[in-house]
Coordinates of N, CA and C and ligand atoms in Angstrom, one line a residue:
M1262 N 146.6 118.3 73.9 CA 148.0 118.9 74.0 C 148.1 119.5 75.4
G1263 N 149.1 119.1 76.2 CA 149.4 119.6 77.5 C 150.1 121.0 77.3
V1264 N 149.6 122.0 78.0 CA 150.2 123.3 77.9 C 150.6 123.8 79.3
A1265 N 151.8 124.1 79.5 CA 152.3 124.7 80.8 C 152.1 126.2 80.7
T1266 N 150.9 126.6 81.2 CA 150.5 128.0 81.1 C 151.5 129.0 81.7
G1267 N 152.2 128.5 82.8 CA 153.2 129.4 83.4 C 154.3 129.8 82.4
S1268 N 154.8 128.9 81.6 CA 155.8 129.3 80.6 C 155.2 130.2 79.5
R1269 N 154.0 129.9 79.1 CA 153.4 130.7 78.1 C 153.2 132.2 78.6
A1270 N 152.7 132.3 79.7 CA 152.5 133.7 80.3 C 153.8 134.4 80.4
R1271 N 154.8 133.6 80.9 CA 156.1 134.2 81.2 C 156.7 134.9 79.9
Y1272 N 156.7 134.2 78.8 CA 157.3 134.8 77.6 C 156.4 135.7 76.8
D1273 N 155.1 135.4 76.9 CA 154.1 136.4 76.2 C 154.4 137.8 76.7
E1274 N 154.6 137.9 78.0 CA 154.8 139.2 78.6 C 156.0 139.9 78.1
W1275 N 157.0 139.1 77.8 CA 158.4 139.7 77.5 C 158.7 139.5 76.0
A1276 N 157.8 139.1 75.2 CA 158.2 138.7 73.8 C 158.8 139.9 73.0
D1277 N 158.2 141.0 73.1 CA 158.7 142.2 72.3 C 160.0 142.6 72.9
W1278 N 160.1 142.6 74.2 CA 161.4 143.0 74.8 C 162.4 142.0 74.4
Y1279 N 162.1 140.6 74.4 CA 163.1 139.6 74.1 C 163.6 139.8 72.7
E1280 N 162.7 140.0 71.7 CA 163.2 140.2 70.3 C 164.2 141.4 70.2
H1281 N 163.8 142.4 70.9 CA 164.6 143.6 70.9 C 166.0 143.3 71.6
Y1282 N 166.0 142.6 72.6 CA 167.2 142.3 73.4 C 168.1 141.4 72.6
I1283 N 167.6 140.3 72.0 CA 168.6 139.4 71.4 C 169.1 139.9 70.1
T1284 N 168.4 141.0 69.5 CA 169.0 141.6 68.3 C 169.7 142.9 68.6
G1285 N 169.7 143.3 69.9 CA 170.3 144.6 70.3 C 171.4 144.3 71.3
D1286 N 171.1 144.6 72.6 CA 172.1 144.5 73.6 C 172.8 143.1 73.6
A1287 N 172.1 142.0 73.4 CA 172.7 140.7 73.5 C 173.1 140.2 72.1
R1288 N 173.2 141.1 71.1 CA 173.5 140.6 69.7 C 174.7 139.8 69.6
D1289 N 175.8 140.1 70.3 CA 177.0 139.4 70.3 C 176.8 137.9 70.7
F1290 N 176.1 137.8 71.8 CA 175.8 136.4 72.3 C 174.9 135.7 71.3
T1291 N 173.9 136.4 70.7 CA 173.1 135.7 69.7 C 174.0 135.3 68.5
E1292 N 174.9 136.1 68.1 CA 175.7 135.7 66.9 C 176.7 134.5 67.3
R1293 N 177.2 134.6 68.5 CA 178.0 133.4 68.9 C 177.2 132.1 69.0
T1294 N 176.0 132.3 69.5 CA 175.1 131.1 69.6 C 174.8 130.5 68.2
A1295 N 174.6 131.4 67.2 CA 174.3 131.0 65.9 C 175.5 130.3 65.3
E1296 N 176.6 130.8 65.6 CA 177.9 130.1 65.1 C 178.0 128.7 65.7
I1297 N 177.8 128.6 67.0 CA 177.9 127.3 67.6 C 176.8 126.3 67.1
L1298 N 175.6 126.9 66.9 CA 174.5 126.0 66.4 C 174.9 125.5 65.0
A1299 N 175.5 126.4 64.2 CA 175.9 125.9 62.8 C 176.9 124.8 62.9
R1300 N 177.8 124.9 63.8 CA 178.9 123.9 64.0 C 178.3 122.6 64.5
V1301 N 177.4 122.7 65.5 CA 177.0 121.4 66.1 C 175.9 120.7 65.2
L1302 N 175.1 121.5 64.5 CA 174.1 120.9 63.7 C 174.7 120.4 62.4
G1303 N 175.5 121.3 61.7 CA 176.1 120.9 60.5 C 175.1 120.9 59.3
P1304 N 175.6 120.8 58.1 CA 174.7 120.9 56.9 C 173.8 119.6 56.8
G1305 N 172.7 119.8 56.2 CA 171.8 118.6 56.0 C 170.6 119.1 55.2
A1306 N 169.7 118.1 55.1 CA 168.5 118.4 54.3 C 167.3 117.7 55.0
G1307 N 166.1 118.3 54.7 CA 164.9 117.6 55.3 C 164.3 118.5 56.4
P1308 N 163.1 118.0 56.8 CA 162.3 118.8 57.8 C 163.0 118.8 59.2
L1309 N 163.2 120.0 59.7 CA 163.8 120.2 61.0 C 162.9 121.0 61.9
L1310 N 162.7 120.4 63.1 CA 161.8 121.1 64.1 C 162.7 121.9 65.1
D1311 N 162.5 123.2 65.1 CA 163.2 124.0 66.1 C 162.3 124.1 67.4
L1312 N 162.6 123.3 68.4 CA 161.9 123.2 69.6 C 162.0 124.5 70.4
A1313 N 160.9 125.0 71.0 CA 160.9 126.2 71.8 C 161.7 127.3 71.0
C1314 N 161.2 127.5 69.8 CA 161.9 128.4 68.8 C 161.9 129.8 69.2
G1315 N 161.0 130.2 70.2 CA 161.0 131.6 70.6 C 160.6 132.5 69.4
T1316 N 161.4 133.5 69.1 CA 161.1 134.4 68.1 C 161.7 133.9 66.7
G1317 N 162.2 132.7 66.7 CA 162.7 132.1 65.5 C 164.0 132.7 65.0
I1318 N 164.8 133.2 65.9 CA 165.9 134.0 65.5 C 167.0 133.2 64.7
Y1319 N 167.0 131.8 64.9 CA 168.0 131.0 64.3 C 167.5 130.3 63.0
G1320 N 166.3 130.8 62.5 CA 165.7 130.2 61.3 C 166.7 130.4 60.1
Q1321 N 167.3 131.5 60.0 CA 168.1 131.8 58.9 C 169.4 130.9 58.9
T1322 N 170.0 130.8 60.1 CA 171.2 129.9 60.3 C 170.9 128.5 59.9
I1323 N 169.7 128.0 60.3 CA 169.3 126.6 60.0 C 169.1 126.4 58.5
S1324 N 168.3 127.4 57.9 CA 168.1 127.3 56.5 C 169.3 127.3 55.7
A1325 N 170.3 128.2 56.1 CA 171.5 128.4 55.3 C 172.3 127.1 55.3
L1326 N 172.1 126.2 56.3 CA 172.8 124.9 56.3 C 172.1 123.8 55.4
G1327 N 170.9 124.2 54.8 CA 170.2 123.3 53.9 C 169.0 122.7 54.5
W1328 N 168.7 122.8 55.8 CA 167.5 122.2 56.4 C 166.3 123.0 56.1
T1329 N 165.1 122.4 56.4 CA 163.9 123.1 56.2 C 163.2 123.3 57.6
P1330 N 163.4 124.4 58.3 CA 163.0 124.5 59.6 C 161.5 124.9 59.8
F1331 N 160.9 124.3 60.9 CA 159.6 124.9 61.4 C 159.7 124.9 62.9
G1332 N 159.0 125.8 63.5 CA 159.2 126.0 64.9 C 157.9 125.7 65.8
V1333 N 158.1 125.3 67.0 CA 157.0 125.2 68.0 C 157.5 126.0 69.2
D1334 N 156.5 126.5 69.9 CA 156.8 127.2 71.2 C 155.4 127.4 71.9
L1335 N 155.5 127.5 73.2 CA 154.3 127.7 74.0 C 153.8 129.2 73.9
S1336 N 154.7 130.1 73.6 CA 154.3 131.5 73.7 C 153.8 132.1 72.3
I1337 N 152.6 132.5 72.3 CA 152.0 133.1 71.1 C 152.8 134.4 70.9
G1338 N 153.1 135.1 71.9 CA 153.8 136.4 71.7 C 155.2 136.2 71.0
Q1339 N 155.9 135.2 71.4 CA 157.2 134.8 70.8 C 156.9 134.4 69.3
L1340 N 155.9 133.6 69.1 CA 155.6 133.1 67.7 C 155.2 134.2 66.8
R1341 N 154.7 135.3 67.3 CA 154.3 136.4 66.4 C 155.5 137.0 65.7
H1342 N 156.7 136.9 66.4 CA 157.9 137.3 65.8 C 158.5 136.2 64.9
A1343 N 158.3 135.0 65.4 CA 158.9 133.8 64.7 C 158.3 133.6 63.3
C1344 N 157.0 133.9 63.2 CA 156.3 133.5 61.9 C 156.8 134.2 60.7
S1345 N 157.6 135.2 60.8 CA 158.2 135.8 59.6 C 159.5 135.2 59.3
R1346 N 160.0 134.3 60.2 CA 161.3 133.6 59.9 C 161.1 132.1 59.6
M1347 N 160.0 131.5 60.0 CA 159.8 130.1 59.7 C 158.3 129.8 59.9
P1348 N 157.8 128.7 59.3 CA 156.5 128.3 59.7 C 156.5 127.8 61.2
V1349 N 155.4 128.1 61.9 CA 155.4 127.8 63.3 C 154.0 127.3 63.8
A1350 N 154.0 126.7 65.0 CA 152.8 126.2 65.6 C 152.9 126.4 67.1
V1351 N 151.8 126.6 67.8 CA 151.8 126.7 69.2 C 151.8 125.2 69.7
A1352 N 152.8 124.8 70.5 CA 152.8 123.5 71.0 C 153.7 123.4 72.2
E1353 N 153.3 122.4 73.1 CA 154.1 122.1 74.2 C 155.3 121.2 73.7
A1354 N 156.5 121.4 74.2 CA 157.7 120.7 73.6 C 157.6 119.2 73.8
S1355 N 156.9 118.8 74.9 CA 156.9 117.3 75.1 C 155.7 116.6 74.5
A1356 N 154.9 117.4 73.7 CA 153.7 116.8 73.0 C 153.8 117.4 71.6
L1357 N 154.7 117.0 70.8 CA 155.0 117.6 69.5 C 153.9 117.2 68.5
P1358 N 153.5 118.2 67.6 CA 152.5 117.9 66.6 C 153.1 117.3 65.4
V1359 N 153.9 116.2 65.5 CA 154.5 115.6 64.4 C 154.3 114.0 64.5
R1360 N 154.3 113.4 63.3 CA 154.2 111.9 63.4 C 155.6 111.3 63.8
P1361 N 155.5 110.2 64.5 CA 156.8 109.6 64.9 C 157.7 109.3 63.8
R1362 N 159.0 109.4 64.0 CA 160.1 109.0 63.1 C 160.0 109.7 61.7
T1363 N 159.6 110.9 61.7 CA 159.5 111.6 60.4 C 160.5 112.7 60.2
L1364 N 161.1 113.2 61.3 CA 162.0 114.4 61.2 C 163.5 114.0 60.9
A1365 N 164.1 114.9 60.1 CA 165.5 114.7 59.8 C 166.4 115.3 61.0
A1366 N 165.8 116.3 61.6 CA 166.6 116.9 62.7 C 165.7 117.7 63.6
V1367 N 166.2 117.9 64.9 CA 165.5 118.7 65.9 C 166.6 119.6 66.5
T1368 N 166.3 120.9 66.7 CA 167.2 121.8 67.4 C 166.5 122.3 68.7
A1369 N 167.3 122.4 69.7 CA 166.8 122.9 71.0 C 167.8 124.0 71.5
V1370 N 167.5 125.2 71.3 CA 168.5 126.3 71.5 C 168.1 127.1 72.7
L1371 N 168.9 127.2 73.7 CA 168.7 128.1 74.9 C 167.4 127.9 75.5
C1372 N 166.9 126.6 75.6 CA 165.6 126.4 76.1 C 165.6 125.3 77.2
H1373 N 166.7 124.6 77.5 CA 166.6 123.6 78.5 C 166.4 124.3 79.9
T1374 N 166.8 125.5 80.0 CA 166.6 126.3 81.3 C 165.2 126.9 81.5
D1375 N 164.4 126.7 80.4 CA 163.0 127.2 80.5 C 162.0 126.1 80.5
I1376 N 162.3 125.0 79.9 CA 161.3 123.9 79.8 C 161.2 123.2 81.2
D1377 N 160.0 122.9 81.6 CA 159.9 122.4 83.0 C 160.4 120.9 83.1
D1378 N 160.2 120.2 82.0 CA 160.7 118.8 82.0 C 161.5 118.5 80.7
Y1379 N 162.8 118.8 80.8 CA 163.6 118.7 79.6 C 163.8 117.2 79.2
A1380 N 163.8 116.3 80.2 CA 164.0 114.9 79.9 C 162.8 114.4 79.0
H1381 N 161.6 114.8 79.4 CA 160.4 114.4 78.7 C 160.5 115.0 77.3
T1382 N 160.9 116.2 77.2 CA 161.0 116.9 75.9 C 162.0 116.1 74.9
C1383 N 163.1 115.7 75.5 CA 164.1 115.0 74.7 C 163.6 113.7 74.2
Q1384 N 162.8 113.0 75.0 CA 162.1 111.8 74.6 C 161.2 112.0 73.5
A1385 N 160.4 113.1 73.5 CA 159.5 113.4 72.5 C 160.2 113.8 71.2
A1386 N 161.4 114.5 71.3 CA 162.2 114.8 70.1 C 162.7 113.6 69.5
S1387 N 163.3 112.7 70.3 CA 163.9 111.5 69.8 C 162.8 110.6 69.1
A1388 N 161.6 110.6 69.7 CA 160.5 109.8 69.0 C 160.2 110.3 67.7
A1389 N 160.3 111.6 67.5 CA 160.0 112.3 66.2 C 161.0 112.1 65.1
L1390 N 162.2 111.7 65.6 CA 163.4 111.6 64.6 C 163.4 110.3 63.8
R1391 N 163.8 110.4 62.6 CA 164.1 109.2 61.8 C 165.4 108.6 62.4
T1392 N 165.6 107.3 62.1 CA 166.9 106.7 62.4 C 168.0 107.5 61.6
G1393 N 169.0 107.9 62.4 CA 170.1 108.7 61.8 C 169.8 110.2 61.9
G1394 N 168.6 110.5 62.4 CA 168.3 112.0 62.6 C 169.1 112.6 63.7
V1395 N 169.2 113.9 63.6 CA 170.1 114.7 64.4 C 169.3 115.5 65.5
F1396 N 169.8 115.4 66.7 CA 169.3 116.3 67.8 C 170.4 117.2 68.2
A1397 N 170.2 118.5 67.9 CA 171.2 119.5 68.3 C 170.8 120.4 69.4
H1398 N 171.5 120.2 70.6 CA 171.2 121.0 71.8 C 172.2 122.1 71.9
V1399 N 171.8 123.3 72.1 CA 172.7 124.4 72.4 C 172.1 125.1 73.6
G1400 N 172.9 125.1 74.7 CA 172.4 125.7 75.9 C 173.5 126.5 76.7
V1401 N 173.1 127.2 77.7 CA 174.1 127.7 78.6 C 174.8 126.6 79.2
H1402 N 176.1 126.8 79.5 CA 176.9 125.8 80.1 C 176.5 125.5 81.6
P1403 N 176.1 124.3 81.9 CA 175.5 124.0 83.2 C 176.5 124.2 84.3
C1404 N 177.8 124.1 84.0 CA 178.8 124.2 85.1 C 179.1 125.7 85.5
F1405 N 178.9 126.6 84.5 CA 179.4 127.9 84.7 C 178.4 129.0 84.5
V1406 N 177.1 128.6 84.3 CA 176.1 129.6 84.1 C 174.9 129.1 84.9
G1407 N 174.4 130.0 85.8 CA 173.2 129.6 86.6 C 173.1 130.5 87.8
A1408 N 172.1 130.3 88.6 CA 172.0 131.1 89.8 C 173.1 131.0 90.7
F1409 N 173.9 129.9 90.6 CA 175.0 129.7 91.5 C 176.3 130.3 91.0
A1410 N 176.3 130.9 89.8 CA 177.5 131.4 89.1 C 177.4 132.9 89.0
D1411 N 178.2 133.6 89.7 CA 178.2 135.1 89.6 C 179.2 135.4 88.4
R1412 N 178.6 135.9 87.3 CA 179.4 136.3 86.1 C 179.5 137.8 86.0
T1413 N 179.2 138.5 87.1 CA 179.2 140.0 87.0 C 180.5 140.5 86.3
S1414 N 181.7 139.8 86.7 CA 182.9 140.1 86.1 C 183.3 138.9 85.2
P1415 N 183.2 139.1 83.9 CA 183.3 137.9 83.0 C 184.7 137.2 83.1
S1416 N 185.7 138.0 83.6 CA 187.0 137.4 83.8 C 187.2 136.6 85.1
E1417 N 186.2 136.7 86.0 CA 186.4 136.1 87.3 C 185.0 135.6 87.7
I1418 N 184.7 134.4 87.3 CA 183.4 133.8 87.7 C 183.5 133.2 89.1
S1419 N 182.5 133.5 89.9 CA 182.5 133.0 91.3 C 181.4 131.9 91.4
I1420 N 181.8 130.7 91.8 CA 180.8 129.6 91.9 C 180.4 129.6 93.4
T1421 N 179.1 129.7 93.6 CA 178.6 129.7 95.0 C 177.7 128.4 95.1
P1422 N 177.3 128.0 96.4 CA 176.5 126.8 96.5 C 175.2 127.0 95.7
G1423 N 174.7 125.8 95.3 CA 173.4 125.8 94.6 C 173.4 125.0 93.3
Y1424 N 174.6 124.4 92.9 CA 174.7 123.7 91.7 C 173.6 122.5 91.6
W1425 N 173.3 121.9 92.8 CA 172.4 120.8 92.7 C 170.9 121.2 92.8
E1426 N 170.6 122.5 92.8 CA 169.2 123.0 92.9 C 168.7 123.1 91.5
R1427 N 167.6 122.3 91.2 CA 167.1 122.3 89.8 C 166.0 123.2 89.6
E1428 N 165.2 123.5 90.6 CA 163.9 124.2 90.3 C 164.2 125.6 89.8
R1429 N 163.2 126.2 89.2 CA 163.3 127.6 88.6 C 163.6 128.5 89.7
R1430 N 164.6 129.3 89.5 CA 165.0 130.4 90.5 C 165.0 131.7 89.8
F1431 N 164.6 132.7 90.5 CA 164.6 134.1 90.0 C 165.7 134.9 90.7
E1432 N 166.1 134.5 91.9 CA 167.1 135.3 92.5 C 168.5 134.9 91.9
G1433 N 169.5 135.7 92.0 CA 170.8 135.3 91.5 C 171.4 136.6 90.9
P1434 N 172.6 136.5 90.4 CA 173.3 137.6 89.9 C 173.0 138.0 88.5
W1435 N 171.7 137.8 88.0 CA 171.4 137.9 86.6 C 171.0 139.3 86.2
R1436 N 171.3 139.5 84.9 CA 170.6 140.6 84.2 C 170.0 140.0 82.9
G1437 N 169.4 140.8 82.1 CA 168.9 140.3 80.8 C 167.7 139.4 81.0
V1438 N 167.6 138.3 80.2 CA 166.4 137.5 80.1 C 166.1 136.8 81.5
R1439 N 167.2 136.3 82.1 CA 166.9 135.5 83.4 C 166.5 136.4 84.5
A1440 N 166.8 137.7 84.5 CA 166.3 138.6 85.6 C 164.8 138.7 85.4
K1441 N 164.2 138.4 84.2 CA 162.8 138.6 84.0 C 162.0 137.2 84.1
V1442 N 162.6 136.2 83.6 CA 161.9 134.9 83.6 C 162.4 133.8 84.5
G1443 N 163.6 134.1 85.1 CA 164.2 133.1 85.9 C 164.8 131.9 85.1
A1444 N 165.3 130.9 85.8 CA 165.8 129.8 85.0 C 165.8 128.5 85.9
R1445 N 165.6 127.4 85.2 CA 165.8 126.1 85.8 C 167.2 125.7 85.6
H1446 N 167.6 124.7 86.3 CA 169.0 124.2 86.1 C 169.0 122.7 86.0
V1447 N 169.8 122.2 85.0 CA 170.0 120.8 84.9 C 171.5 120.5 85.0
P1448 N 172.0 119.9 86.1 CA 173.4 119.6 86.2 C 173.9 118.8 85.0
L1449 N 175.2 119.0 84.8 CA 175.9 118.4 83.6 C 175.6 116.9 83.4
G1450 N 175.9 116.2 84.4 CA 175.7 114.7 84.3 C 174.3 114.3 83.9
E1451 N 173.3 115.0 84.6 CA 171.9 114.7 84.3 C 171.5 115.1 82.9
L1452 N 172.1 116.2 82.4 CA 171.8 116.7 81.0 C 172.3 115.6 80.0
L1453 N 173.5 115.2 80.2 CA 174.1 114.2 79.2 C 173.3 112.9 79.3
D1454 N 173.0 112.5 80.5 CA 172.2 111.3 80.7 C 170.8 111.4 80.1
T1455 N 170.3 112.6 80.1 CA 168.9 112.8 79.5 C 168.9 112.4 78.0
F1456 N 170.0 112.8 77.3 CA 170.1 112.5 75.9 C 170.2 111.0 75.7
V1457 N 171.0 110.3 76.5 CA 171.3 108.9 76.3 C 170.0 108.1 76.7
R1458 N 169.3 108.5 77.7 CA 168.0 107.8 78.1 C 166.9 108.1 77.1
A1459 N 167.1 109.1 76.3 CA 166.1 109.3 75.3 C 166.3 108.5 74.0
G1460 N 167.4 107.7 74.1 CA 167.7 106.8 72.9 C 168.6 107.5 71.9
L1461 N 169.3 108.6 72.4 CA 170.1 109.3 71.5 C 171.6 109.0 71.8
S1462 N 172.4 109.0 70.7 CA 173.8 108.7 70.9 C 174.6 110.0 70.8
I1463 N 175.4 110.3 71.7 CA 176.2 111.6 71.7 C 177.3 111.5 70.7
D1464 N 177.3 112.4 69.7 CA 178.2 112.4 68.6 C 179.3 113.5 68.6
R1465 N 179.0 114.6 69.2 CA 179.9 115.7 69.3 C 179.6 116.6 70.4
V1466 N 180.6 117.1 71.1 CA 180.3 118.1 72.2 C 181.2 119.3 72.0
I1467 N 180.6 120.5 72.1 CA 181.4 121.7 71.9 C 181.2 122.6 73.2
E1468 N 182.3 123.1 73.7 CA 182.2 124.1 74.8 C 182.7 125.4 74.2
A1469 N 182.1 126.6 74.5 CA 182.6 127.8 73.9 C 182.5 128.9 74.9
G1470 N 183.3 129.9 74.7 CA 183.3 131.1 75.6 C 184.6 131.3 76.3
E1471 N 185.1 132.5 76.4 CA 186.3 132.8 77.0 C 186.1 133.8 78.2
P1472 N 186.9 133.7 79.3 CA 187.9 132.7 79.5 C 187.3 131.4 80.1
T1473 N 186.0 131.5 80.5 CA 185.3 130.3 81.0 C 184.1 130.1 80.1
P1474 N 183.9 128.8 79.7 CA 182.8 128.6 78.7 C 181.4 129.0 79.3
D1475 N 180.6 129.6 78.4 CA 179.2 129.9 78.8 C 178.2 129.2 77.9
I1476 N 178.7 128.5 76.9 CA 177.8 127.7 76.0 C 178.3 126.2 76.0
L1477 N 177.3 125.3 76.1 CA 177.6 123.9 75.8 C 176.7 123.4 74.7
A1478 N 177.3 122.8 73.7 CA 176.4 122.3 72.6 C 176.7 120.8 72.4
V1479 N 175.7 120.1 72.2 CA 175.8 118.6 72.1 C 175.0 118.2 70.8
R1480 N 175.7 117.4 70.0 CA 175.0 116.8 68.8 C 174.8 115.4 69.1
C1481 N 173.5 115.0 69.0 CA 173.2 113.6 69.2 C 172.6 113.0 67.9
I1482 N 172.6 111.7 67.8 CA 172.1 111.0 66.7 C 171.1 109.9 67.2
R1483 N 169.9 109.8 66.6 CA 169.1 108.7 66.9 C 169.5 107.5 66.1
T1484 N 170.0 106.5 66.8 CA 170.6 105.4 66.1 C 169.6 104.2 65.9
G1485 N 168.6 104.1 66.8 CA 167.7 102.9 66.8 C 166.6 103.1 65.8
Ligands
SAM2153 C1 165.1 131.7 76.1 S1 163.8 131.4 75.0 C2 164.7 130.6 73.7 C3 164.0 130.8 72.4 C4 164.9 130.5 71.1 N1 165.2 129.1 71.0 C5 166.1 131.3 71.1 O1 167.2 130.7 71.3 O2 166.0 132.6 71.0 C6 163.0 129.9 75.7 C7 161.7 129.6 75.0 O3 161.2 128.4 75.5 C8 159.8 128.4 75.4 N2 159.2 127.4 76.2 C9 159.4 127.2 77.6 N3 158.8 126.1 78.0 C10 158.2 125.5 76.9 C11 157.5 124.3 76.6 N4 157.2 123.5 77.6 N5 157.2 124.0 75.4 C12 157.5 124.8 74.3 N6 158.2 126.0 74.5 C13 158.6 126.3 75.7 C14 159.5 129.8 75.8 O4 158.2 130.2 75.5 C15 160.6 130.6 75.1 O5 160.2 131.1 73.9

């Protein structure tokens, strides 16, 4: 199993803080994310892998829709919180501990900005899905959230140069999680192309947030 120790160390250090933050100061954003996840995933049944599940905060949302979630993440610190919410395993997102074509669904929530190779991860997720299986991506909106987007004033987003820079960046106008762990960036076209190249068919796209969207959610189906 390949393990990106940088990501593991990064979230191990912040896991207790992260759990406190997403259920405290960032609670509104967590609740909005849960609502978008429920819309883009929809009801269903069968085994669902929550990729990079973190502290497993969306386990209840996923279960309430009828799915049976289990989570994987690189960070043992994050999984200590997650294990009270769903069964979990330590795993690298692009080397999933599941047999090919066995899953009914995969969710990837707020993680494409953390995973070093999201394209590879989507290929692994697609390979694990049965035909007709659902891949539900929920992430920050690539056009309006990133080191290049100053959201200090939510009503007036300033876009500065840097949209094409993909590598992890720590500088930027961030508070919260990104001020601690930085973020990678995947431009919009590349993100959508990543799903298609992984053999997934885009079924539904949701943008959310006022007055400028901060969340982009994409529902894909494995058709082959
Ligand atoms: C912002 S957190 C999101 C966690 C959770 N999905 C949520 O929405 O609260 C990103 C997570 O991605 C995990 N991660 C980063 N790179 C990973 C990789 N290559 N494989 C598995 N997990 C990874 C981190 O450990 C962290 O828990």
